[in-house]
Coordinates of C-alpha atoms and ligand atoms in Angstrom, one line a residue:
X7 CA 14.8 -6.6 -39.5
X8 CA 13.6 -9.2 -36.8
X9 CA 10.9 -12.1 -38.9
X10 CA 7.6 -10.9 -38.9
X11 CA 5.0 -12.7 -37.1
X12 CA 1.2 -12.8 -38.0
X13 CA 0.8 -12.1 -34.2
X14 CA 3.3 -10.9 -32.0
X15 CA 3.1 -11.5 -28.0
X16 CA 4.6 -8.8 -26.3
X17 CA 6.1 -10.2 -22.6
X18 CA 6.2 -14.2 -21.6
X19 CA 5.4 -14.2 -18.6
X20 CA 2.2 -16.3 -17.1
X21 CA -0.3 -14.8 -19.6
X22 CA 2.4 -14.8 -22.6
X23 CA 3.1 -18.0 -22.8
X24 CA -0.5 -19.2 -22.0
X25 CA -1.6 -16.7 -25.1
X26 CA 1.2 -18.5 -27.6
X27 CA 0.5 -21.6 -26.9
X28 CA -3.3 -21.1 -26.8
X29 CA -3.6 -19.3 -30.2
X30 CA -0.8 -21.7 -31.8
X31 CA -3.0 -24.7 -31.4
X32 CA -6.5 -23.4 -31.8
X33 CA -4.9 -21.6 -35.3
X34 CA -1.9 -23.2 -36.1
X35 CA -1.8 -21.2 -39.5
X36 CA -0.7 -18.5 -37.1
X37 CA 3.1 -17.4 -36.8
X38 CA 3.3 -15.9 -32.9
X39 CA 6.3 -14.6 -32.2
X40 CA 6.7 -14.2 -28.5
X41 CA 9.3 -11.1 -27.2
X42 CA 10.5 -11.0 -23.4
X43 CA 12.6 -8.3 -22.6
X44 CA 14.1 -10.6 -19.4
X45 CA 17.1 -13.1 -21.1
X46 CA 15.2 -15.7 -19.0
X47 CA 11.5 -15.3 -19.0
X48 CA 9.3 -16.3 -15.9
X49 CA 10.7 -15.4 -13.0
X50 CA 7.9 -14.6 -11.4
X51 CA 6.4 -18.4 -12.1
X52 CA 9.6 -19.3 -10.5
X53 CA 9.4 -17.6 -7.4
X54 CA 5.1 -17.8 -6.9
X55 CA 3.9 -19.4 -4.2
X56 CA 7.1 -19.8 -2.2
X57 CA 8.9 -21.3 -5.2
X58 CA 6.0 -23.8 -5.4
X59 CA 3.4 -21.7 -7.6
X60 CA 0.0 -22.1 -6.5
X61 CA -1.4 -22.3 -10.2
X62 CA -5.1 -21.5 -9.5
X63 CA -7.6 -21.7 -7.0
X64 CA -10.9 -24.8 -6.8
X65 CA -12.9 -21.8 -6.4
X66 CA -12.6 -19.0 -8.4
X67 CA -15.0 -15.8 -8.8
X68 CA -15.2 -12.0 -9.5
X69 CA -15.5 -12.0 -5.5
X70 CA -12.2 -12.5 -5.4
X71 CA -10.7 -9.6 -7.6
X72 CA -10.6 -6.1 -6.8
X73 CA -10.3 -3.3 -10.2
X74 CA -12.7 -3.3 -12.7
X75 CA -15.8 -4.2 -12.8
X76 CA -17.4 -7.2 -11.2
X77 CA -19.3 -8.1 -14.4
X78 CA -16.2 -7.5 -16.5
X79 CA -14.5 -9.4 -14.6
X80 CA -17.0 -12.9 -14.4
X81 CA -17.0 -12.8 -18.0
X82 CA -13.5 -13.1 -18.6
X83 CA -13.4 -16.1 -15.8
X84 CA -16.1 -17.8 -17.1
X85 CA -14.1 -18.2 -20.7
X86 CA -11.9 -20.5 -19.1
X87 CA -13.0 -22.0 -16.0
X88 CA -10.8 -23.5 -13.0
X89 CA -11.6 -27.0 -14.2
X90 CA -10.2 -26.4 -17.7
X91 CA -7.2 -24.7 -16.2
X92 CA -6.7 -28.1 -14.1
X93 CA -7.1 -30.1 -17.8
X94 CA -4.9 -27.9 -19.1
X95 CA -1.8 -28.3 -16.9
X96 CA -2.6 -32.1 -16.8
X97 CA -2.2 -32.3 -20.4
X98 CA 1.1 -30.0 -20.2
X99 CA 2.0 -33.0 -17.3
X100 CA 1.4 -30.7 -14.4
X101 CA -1.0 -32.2 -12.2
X102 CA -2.2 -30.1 -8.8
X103 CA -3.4 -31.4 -5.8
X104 CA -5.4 -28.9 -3.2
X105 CA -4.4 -27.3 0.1
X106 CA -6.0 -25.0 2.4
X107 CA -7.7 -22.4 1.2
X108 CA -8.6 -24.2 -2.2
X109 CA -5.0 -23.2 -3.3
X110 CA -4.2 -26.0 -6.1
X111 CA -0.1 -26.7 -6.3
X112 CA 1.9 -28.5 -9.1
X113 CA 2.1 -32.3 -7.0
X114 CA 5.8 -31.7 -7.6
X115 CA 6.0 -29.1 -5.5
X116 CA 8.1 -27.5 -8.0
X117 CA 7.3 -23.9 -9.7
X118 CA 10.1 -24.9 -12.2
X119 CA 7.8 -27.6 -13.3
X120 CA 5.5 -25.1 -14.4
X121 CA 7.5 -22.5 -15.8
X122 CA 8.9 -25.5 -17.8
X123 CA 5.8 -27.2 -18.6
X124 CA 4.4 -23.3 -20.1
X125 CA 7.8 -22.9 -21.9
X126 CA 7.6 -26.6 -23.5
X127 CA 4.4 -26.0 -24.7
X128 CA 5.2 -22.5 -26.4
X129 CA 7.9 -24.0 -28.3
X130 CA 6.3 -27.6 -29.4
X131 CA 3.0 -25.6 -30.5
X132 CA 5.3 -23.8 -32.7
X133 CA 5.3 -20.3 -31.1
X134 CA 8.8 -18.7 -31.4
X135 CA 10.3 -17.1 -28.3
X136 CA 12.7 -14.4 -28.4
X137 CA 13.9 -13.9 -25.0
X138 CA 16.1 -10.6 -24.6
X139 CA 14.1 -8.7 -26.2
X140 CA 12.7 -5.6 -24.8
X141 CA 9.5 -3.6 -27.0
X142 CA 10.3 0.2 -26.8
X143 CA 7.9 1.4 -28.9
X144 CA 4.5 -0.2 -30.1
X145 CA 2.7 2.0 -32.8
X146 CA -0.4 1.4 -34.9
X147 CA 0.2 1.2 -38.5
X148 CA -2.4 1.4 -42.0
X149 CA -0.9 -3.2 -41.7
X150 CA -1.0 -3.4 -38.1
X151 CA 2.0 -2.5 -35.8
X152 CA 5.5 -1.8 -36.0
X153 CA 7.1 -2.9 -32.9
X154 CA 10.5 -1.4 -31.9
X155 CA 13.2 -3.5 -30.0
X156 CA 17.0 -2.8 -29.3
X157 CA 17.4 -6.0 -31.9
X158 CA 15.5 -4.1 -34.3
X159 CA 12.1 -3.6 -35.4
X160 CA 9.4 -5.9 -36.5
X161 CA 5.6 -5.8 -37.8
X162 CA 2.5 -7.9 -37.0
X163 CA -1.0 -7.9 -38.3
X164 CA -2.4 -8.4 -34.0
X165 CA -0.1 -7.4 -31.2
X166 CA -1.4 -9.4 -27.5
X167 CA -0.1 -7.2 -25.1
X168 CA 0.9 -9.2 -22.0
X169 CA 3.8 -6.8 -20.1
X170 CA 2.3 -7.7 -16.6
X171 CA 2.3 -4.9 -13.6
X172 CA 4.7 -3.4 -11.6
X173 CA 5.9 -5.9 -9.2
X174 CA 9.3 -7.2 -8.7
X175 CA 10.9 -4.5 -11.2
X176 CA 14.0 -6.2 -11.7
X177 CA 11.8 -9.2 -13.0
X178 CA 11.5 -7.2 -16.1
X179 CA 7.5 -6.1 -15.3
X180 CA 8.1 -2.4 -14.4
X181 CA 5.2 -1.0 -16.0
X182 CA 7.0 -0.3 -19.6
X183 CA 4.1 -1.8 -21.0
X184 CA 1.5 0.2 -19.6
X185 CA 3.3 3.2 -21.1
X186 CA 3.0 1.5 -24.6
X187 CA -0.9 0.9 -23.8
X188 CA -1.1 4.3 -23.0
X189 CA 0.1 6.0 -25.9
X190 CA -2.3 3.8 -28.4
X191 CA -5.1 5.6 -26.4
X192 CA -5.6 3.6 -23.3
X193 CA -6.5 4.9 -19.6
X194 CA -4.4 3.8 -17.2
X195 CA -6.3 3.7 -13.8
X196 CA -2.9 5.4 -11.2
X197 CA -1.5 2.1 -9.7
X198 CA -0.6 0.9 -6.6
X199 CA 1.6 -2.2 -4.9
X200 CA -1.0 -5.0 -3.5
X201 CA -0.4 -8.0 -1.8
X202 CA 2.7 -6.3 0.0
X203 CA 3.8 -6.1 3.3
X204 CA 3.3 -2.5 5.9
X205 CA 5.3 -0.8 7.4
X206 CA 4.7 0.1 11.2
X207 CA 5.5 3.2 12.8
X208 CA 7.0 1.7 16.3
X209 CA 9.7 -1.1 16.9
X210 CA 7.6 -4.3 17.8
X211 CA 8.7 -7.0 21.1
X212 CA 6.4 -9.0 18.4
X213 CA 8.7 -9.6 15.8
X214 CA 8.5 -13.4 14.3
X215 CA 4.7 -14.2 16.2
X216 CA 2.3 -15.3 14.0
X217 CA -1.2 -15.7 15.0
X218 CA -4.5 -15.4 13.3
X219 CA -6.5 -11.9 13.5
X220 CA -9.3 -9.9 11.9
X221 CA -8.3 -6.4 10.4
X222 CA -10.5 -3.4 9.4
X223 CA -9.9 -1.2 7.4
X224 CA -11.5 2.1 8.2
X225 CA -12.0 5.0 5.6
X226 CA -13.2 8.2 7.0
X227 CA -14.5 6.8 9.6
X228 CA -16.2 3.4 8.1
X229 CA -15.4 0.2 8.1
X230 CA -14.3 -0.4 4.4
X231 CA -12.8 -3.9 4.5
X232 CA -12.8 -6.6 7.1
X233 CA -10.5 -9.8 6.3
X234 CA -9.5 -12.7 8.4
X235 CA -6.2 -14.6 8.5
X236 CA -2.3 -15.0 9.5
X237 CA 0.0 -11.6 11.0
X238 CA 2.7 -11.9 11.1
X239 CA 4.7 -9.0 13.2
X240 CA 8.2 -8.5 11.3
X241 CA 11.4 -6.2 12.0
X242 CA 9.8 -3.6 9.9
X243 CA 5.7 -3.9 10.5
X244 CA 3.5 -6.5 9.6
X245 CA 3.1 -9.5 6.5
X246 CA 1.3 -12.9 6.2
X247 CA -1.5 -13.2 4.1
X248 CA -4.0 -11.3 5.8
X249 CA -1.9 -8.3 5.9
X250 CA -1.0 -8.8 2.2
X251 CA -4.6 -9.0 1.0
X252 CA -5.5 -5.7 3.4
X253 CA -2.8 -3.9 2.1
X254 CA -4.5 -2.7 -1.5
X255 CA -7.5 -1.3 0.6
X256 CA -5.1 0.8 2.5
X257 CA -3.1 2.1 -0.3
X258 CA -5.8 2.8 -2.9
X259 CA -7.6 4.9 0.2
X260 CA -4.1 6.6 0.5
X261 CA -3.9 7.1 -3.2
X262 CA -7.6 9.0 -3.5
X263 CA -5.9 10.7 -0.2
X264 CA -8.6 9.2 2.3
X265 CA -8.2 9.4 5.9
X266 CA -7.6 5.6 6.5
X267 CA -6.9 3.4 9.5
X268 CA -6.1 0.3 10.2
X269 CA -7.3 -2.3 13.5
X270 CA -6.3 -5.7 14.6
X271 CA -9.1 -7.7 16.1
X272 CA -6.8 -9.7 18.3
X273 CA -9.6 -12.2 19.0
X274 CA -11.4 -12.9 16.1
X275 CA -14.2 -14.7 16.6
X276 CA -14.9 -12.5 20.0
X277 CA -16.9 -9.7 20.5
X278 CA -16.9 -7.0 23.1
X279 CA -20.0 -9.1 25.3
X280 CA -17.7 -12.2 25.0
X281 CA -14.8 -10.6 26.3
X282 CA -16.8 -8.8 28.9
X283 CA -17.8 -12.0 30.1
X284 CA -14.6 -13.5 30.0
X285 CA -12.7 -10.9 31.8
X286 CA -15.4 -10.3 34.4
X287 CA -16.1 -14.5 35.1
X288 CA -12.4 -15.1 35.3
X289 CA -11.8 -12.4 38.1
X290 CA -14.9 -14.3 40.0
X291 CA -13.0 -17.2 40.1
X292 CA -9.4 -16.7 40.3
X293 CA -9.8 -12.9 41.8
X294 CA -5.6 -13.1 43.2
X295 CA -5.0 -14.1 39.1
X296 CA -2.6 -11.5 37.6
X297 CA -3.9 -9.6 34.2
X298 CA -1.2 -11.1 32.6
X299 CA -1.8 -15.0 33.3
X300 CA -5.1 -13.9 32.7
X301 CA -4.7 -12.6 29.1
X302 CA -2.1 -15.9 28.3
X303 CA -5.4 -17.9 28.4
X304 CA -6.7 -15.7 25.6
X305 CA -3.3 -14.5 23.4
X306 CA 0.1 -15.6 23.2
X307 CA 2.3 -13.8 26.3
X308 CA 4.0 -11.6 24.4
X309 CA 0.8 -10.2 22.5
X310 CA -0.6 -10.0 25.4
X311 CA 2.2 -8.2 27.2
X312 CA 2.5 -6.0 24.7
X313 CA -1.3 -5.0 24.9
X314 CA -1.0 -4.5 28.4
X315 CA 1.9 -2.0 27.9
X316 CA -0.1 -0.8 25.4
X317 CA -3.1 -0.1 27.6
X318 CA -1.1 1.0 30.6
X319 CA -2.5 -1.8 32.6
X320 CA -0.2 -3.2 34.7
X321 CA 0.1 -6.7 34.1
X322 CA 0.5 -7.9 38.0
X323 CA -2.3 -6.4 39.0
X324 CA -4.8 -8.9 40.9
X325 CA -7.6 -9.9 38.9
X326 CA -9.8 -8.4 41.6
X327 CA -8.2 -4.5 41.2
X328 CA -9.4 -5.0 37.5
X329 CA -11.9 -1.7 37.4
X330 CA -14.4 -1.7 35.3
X331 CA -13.1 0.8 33.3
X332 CA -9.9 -0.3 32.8
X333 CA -11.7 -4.2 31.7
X334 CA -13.8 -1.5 28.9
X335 CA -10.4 -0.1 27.7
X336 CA -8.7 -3.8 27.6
X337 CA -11.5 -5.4 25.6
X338 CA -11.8 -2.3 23.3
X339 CA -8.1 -2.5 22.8
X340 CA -8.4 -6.4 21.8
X341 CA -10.9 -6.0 19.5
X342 CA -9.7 -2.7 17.8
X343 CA -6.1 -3.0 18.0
X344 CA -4.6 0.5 15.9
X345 CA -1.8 -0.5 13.5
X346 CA 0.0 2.6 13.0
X347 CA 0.6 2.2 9.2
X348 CA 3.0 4.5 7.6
X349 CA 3.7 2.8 3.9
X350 CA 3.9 -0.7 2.3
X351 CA 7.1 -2.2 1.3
X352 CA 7.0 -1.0 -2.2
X353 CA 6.9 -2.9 -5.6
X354 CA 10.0 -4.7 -4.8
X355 CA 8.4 -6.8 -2.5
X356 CA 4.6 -6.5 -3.8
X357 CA 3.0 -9.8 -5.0
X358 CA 0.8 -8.0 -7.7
X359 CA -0.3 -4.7 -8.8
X360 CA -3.4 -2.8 -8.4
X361 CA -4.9 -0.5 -11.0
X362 CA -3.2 -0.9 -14.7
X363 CA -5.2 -0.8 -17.9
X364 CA -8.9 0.6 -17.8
X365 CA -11.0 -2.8 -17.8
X366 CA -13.7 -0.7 -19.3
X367 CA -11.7 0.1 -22.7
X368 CA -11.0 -4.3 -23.1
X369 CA -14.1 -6.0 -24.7
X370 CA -14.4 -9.0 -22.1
X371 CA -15.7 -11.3 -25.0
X372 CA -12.3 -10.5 -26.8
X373 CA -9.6 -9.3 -24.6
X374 CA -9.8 -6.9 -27.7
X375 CA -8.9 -3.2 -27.0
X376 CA -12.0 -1.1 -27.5
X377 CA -9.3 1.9 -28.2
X378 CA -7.0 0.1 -30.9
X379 CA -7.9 -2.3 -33.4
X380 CA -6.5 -5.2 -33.5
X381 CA -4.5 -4.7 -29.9
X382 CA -5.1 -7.3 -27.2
X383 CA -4.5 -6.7 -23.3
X384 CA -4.4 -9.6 -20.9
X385 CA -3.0 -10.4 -17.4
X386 CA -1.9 -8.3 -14.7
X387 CA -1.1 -5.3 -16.8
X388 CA -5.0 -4.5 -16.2
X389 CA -7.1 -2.6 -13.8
X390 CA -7.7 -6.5 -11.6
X391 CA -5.9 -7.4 -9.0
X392 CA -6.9 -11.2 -7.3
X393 CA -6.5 -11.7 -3.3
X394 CA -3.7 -14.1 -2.6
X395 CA -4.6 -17.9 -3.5
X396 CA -3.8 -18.7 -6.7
X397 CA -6.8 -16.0 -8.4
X398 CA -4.1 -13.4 -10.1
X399 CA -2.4 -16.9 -12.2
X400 CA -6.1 -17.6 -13.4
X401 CA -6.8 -14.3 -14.2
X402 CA -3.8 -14.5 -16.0
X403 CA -4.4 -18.5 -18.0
X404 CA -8.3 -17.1 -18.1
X405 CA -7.6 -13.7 -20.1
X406 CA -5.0 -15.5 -22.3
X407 CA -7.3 -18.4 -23.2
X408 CA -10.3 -15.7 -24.1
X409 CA -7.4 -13.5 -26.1
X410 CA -6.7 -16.3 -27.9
X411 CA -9.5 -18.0 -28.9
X412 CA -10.5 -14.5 -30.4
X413 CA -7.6 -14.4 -32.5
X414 CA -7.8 -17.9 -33.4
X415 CA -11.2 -17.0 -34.7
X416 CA -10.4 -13.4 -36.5
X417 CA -9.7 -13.5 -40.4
Ligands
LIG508 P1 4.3 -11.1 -15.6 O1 4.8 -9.9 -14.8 O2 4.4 -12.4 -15.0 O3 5.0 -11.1 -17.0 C1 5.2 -10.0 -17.8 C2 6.4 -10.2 -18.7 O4 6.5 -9.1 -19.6 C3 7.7 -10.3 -18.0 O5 8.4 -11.5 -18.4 C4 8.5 -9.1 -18.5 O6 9.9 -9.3 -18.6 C5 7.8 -8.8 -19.8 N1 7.9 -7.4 -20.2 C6 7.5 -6.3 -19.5 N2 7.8 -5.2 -20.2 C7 8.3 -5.6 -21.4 C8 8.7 -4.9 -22.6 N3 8.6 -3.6 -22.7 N4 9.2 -5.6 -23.6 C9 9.3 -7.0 -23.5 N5 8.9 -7.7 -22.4 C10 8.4 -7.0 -21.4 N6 -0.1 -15.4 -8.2 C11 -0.8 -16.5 -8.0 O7 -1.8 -16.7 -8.6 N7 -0.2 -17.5 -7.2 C12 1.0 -17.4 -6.6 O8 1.4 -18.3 -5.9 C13 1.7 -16.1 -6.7 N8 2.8 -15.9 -6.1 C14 3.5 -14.8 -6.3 C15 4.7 -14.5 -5.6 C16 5.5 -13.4 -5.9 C17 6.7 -13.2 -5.1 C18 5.1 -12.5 -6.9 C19 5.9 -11.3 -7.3 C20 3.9 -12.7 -7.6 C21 3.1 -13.8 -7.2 N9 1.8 -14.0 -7.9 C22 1.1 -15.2 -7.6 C23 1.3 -13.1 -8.9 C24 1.6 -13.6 -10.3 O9 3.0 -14.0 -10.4 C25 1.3 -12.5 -11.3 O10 0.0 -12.1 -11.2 C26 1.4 -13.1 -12.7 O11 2.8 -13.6 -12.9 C27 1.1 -12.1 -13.8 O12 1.4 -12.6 -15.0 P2 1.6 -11.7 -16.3 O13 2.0 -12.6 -17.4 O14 0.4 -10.8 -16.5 O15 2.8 -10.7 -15.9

């Protein structure tokens, strides 16, 4: 037999280790014994943010989740707010400093600092970490739970699950826990990879230009989402952040086996009268102009040589053999570029997961199971999923601080 622990925290990852620490120093009185099936715990702190984890966000609301609901989701947030977060990791001796976007970075520059900072805390609040150690079972008992491990078994009075999605498999986040959620009575809302790159169905000249667009997502025949920000074309379709926050839309639409399409607006910012105008004033001037030292003024040549190919058009054509028609086809094709969208990349290369734990069945107050008593569920492993920008890390420090305070004040 493994030592008990009062409370036992099931994965130390980002919400893990927030939890222990938390509930250590609100409740000292409490044992926590934290188990992580990975020998070294964190690897996806180490690798967020391009090995620079952007911790959290300035601004941080529901807006920027998808999952559960809205409401759900604000309450949670609003039990520890983005400034506490920034107090927190000050304390820990992280301090961020802003970039674009609002995204807040450790001034180091350093994810290690924060995976260390989380770890040092953990241990000098007095949590105990037993890395290595993978939960294959969970079951309530008349106590509380009996928790199986290949080390053994162990009990605790509160279990916090925090066993994070599906991303990165080989992390040690490959939805085990969801399984152990499920069979204590939980829904698990059918997930999906998000913030992953797509894969294209044609071999792009594009490959390596980046350049900021619109893209829509259209579900039978509406527009369902509409996001602006960085492509980037790539050997095997498209990334960059826009792409990575579009691609949940398209995959839950795929998953409740919608008819879904995806458009690049090339010019965003444009509309169809502006680029009307454009096309038509430009031929006015410089009528002997080719279409293709035309559209360099508005893209970069190869974007718009490959839209020309695209359209047919040939690219030496004067300026002043530009039909009407064909300028109609050109503009529509700017603005509504098709992506042909066959798949995403797949968990190994997914920055988050959607669906996960039904947020309904989680009292928001609590981070208490509303299926199991005395179960906790916090982090990723739930039916949220944040937009890229530091939101999934908060979700993660925000669900562990409310879980913990909870416990802290439970007798
Ligand atoms: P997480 O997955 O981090 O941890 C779960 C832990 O549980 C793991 O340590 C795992 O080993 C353990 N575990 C699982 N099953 C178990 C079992 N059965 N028994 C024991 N242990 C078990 N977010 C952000 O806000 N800013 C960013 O910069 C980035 N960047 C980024 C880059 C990349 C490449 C990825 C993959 C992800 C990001 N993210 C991010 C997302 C962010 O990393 C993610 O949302 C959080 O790490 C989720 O934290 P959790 O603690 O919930 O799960």
């Amino acid at each position: 037999m493994l030592p008990d622990g009062d409370v036992v925290v099931i994965g130390a990852g980002a919400a893990g280790l927030a939890a222990a620490a938390f509930l250590r120093r609100l409740d000292p009185s409490r044992r926590v014994t934290l188990l992580d099936g990975a020998a070294r715990p964190g690897a996806k702190i180490l690798i967020s943010g391009g090995s620079r984890c952007n911790v959290t966000n300035v601004s941080v609301s529901e807006r920027d989740f998808c999952g559960g609901k809205p409401a759900v989701i604000r309450r949670v947030l609003r039990g520890f707010p983005v400034a506490e977060t920034i107090d927190w990791f000050a304390s820990l001796g992280v301090s961020l400093h802003e970039e674009a976007h609002g995204k807040l970075f450790p001034d180091t520059n350093r994810s290690r600092d924060v995976l260390d900072a989380l770890l040092r805390e953990a241990d000098a609040s007095g949590a105990v970490l037993k890395a290595g150690t993978r939960v294959t079972g969970l079951t309530r008992t008349a106590g509380g739970f009996s928790i199986e491990t290949a080390a053994g078994s162990l009990t605790a009075a509160a279990v916090i699950l925090a066993t994070g999605g599906q991303s990165i498999p080989k992390s040690g986040s490959d939805g085990a826990g969801l399984e152990l959620a499920r069979r204590l009575g939980h829904t698990i809302v059918p997930t999906t990879p998000a913030l992953v790159p797509l894969l294209v169905d044609h071999r792009s000249a594009l490959q390596g230009v980046a350049h900021d667009v619109e893209l829509s997502i259209w579900t039978e025949g509406a527009r369902t989402a509409r996001l602006s920000g960085a492509l980037l074309w790539t050997h095997f379709g498209v990334s960059g952040p826009v792409v990575l926050d579009a691609s949940r839309h398209w995959l839950r639409a795929r998953l409740e086996q919608r008819a879904v399409r995806m458009t690049v607006n090339l010019r965003p910012g444009d509309n169809f009268e502006s680029l009307e105008r454009f096309w038509t004033s430009t031929a006015a001037e410089r009528p002997r102009a080719s279409l293709a030292s035309a559209a360099a003024r508005l893209l970069p040549a190869s974007i718009g040589a490959t839209i020309l190919a695209g359209t047919r058009l040939d690219p030496q054509m004067p300026l002043a053999h530009f039909t009407r028609g064909d300028r109609r086809r050109l503009v529509q094709a700017l603005l509504e570029w098709p992506l042909a969208v066959t798949a995403s990349r797949g968990y190994d290369y997914a920055e988050a997961t959607a669906g996960g734990v039904a947020l309904e069945e989680i009292d928001p107050g609590s981070m208490a199971s509303r299926r199991c008593d005395g179960l906790y569920l916090i982090g990723e492993m739930l039916d949220v999923d944040g937009r890229i920008g530091g939101f999934n890390f908060q979700w993660a420090w925000a669900s562990a601080r409310v879980a913990a305070r909870a416990l802290a004040s439970r007798r």
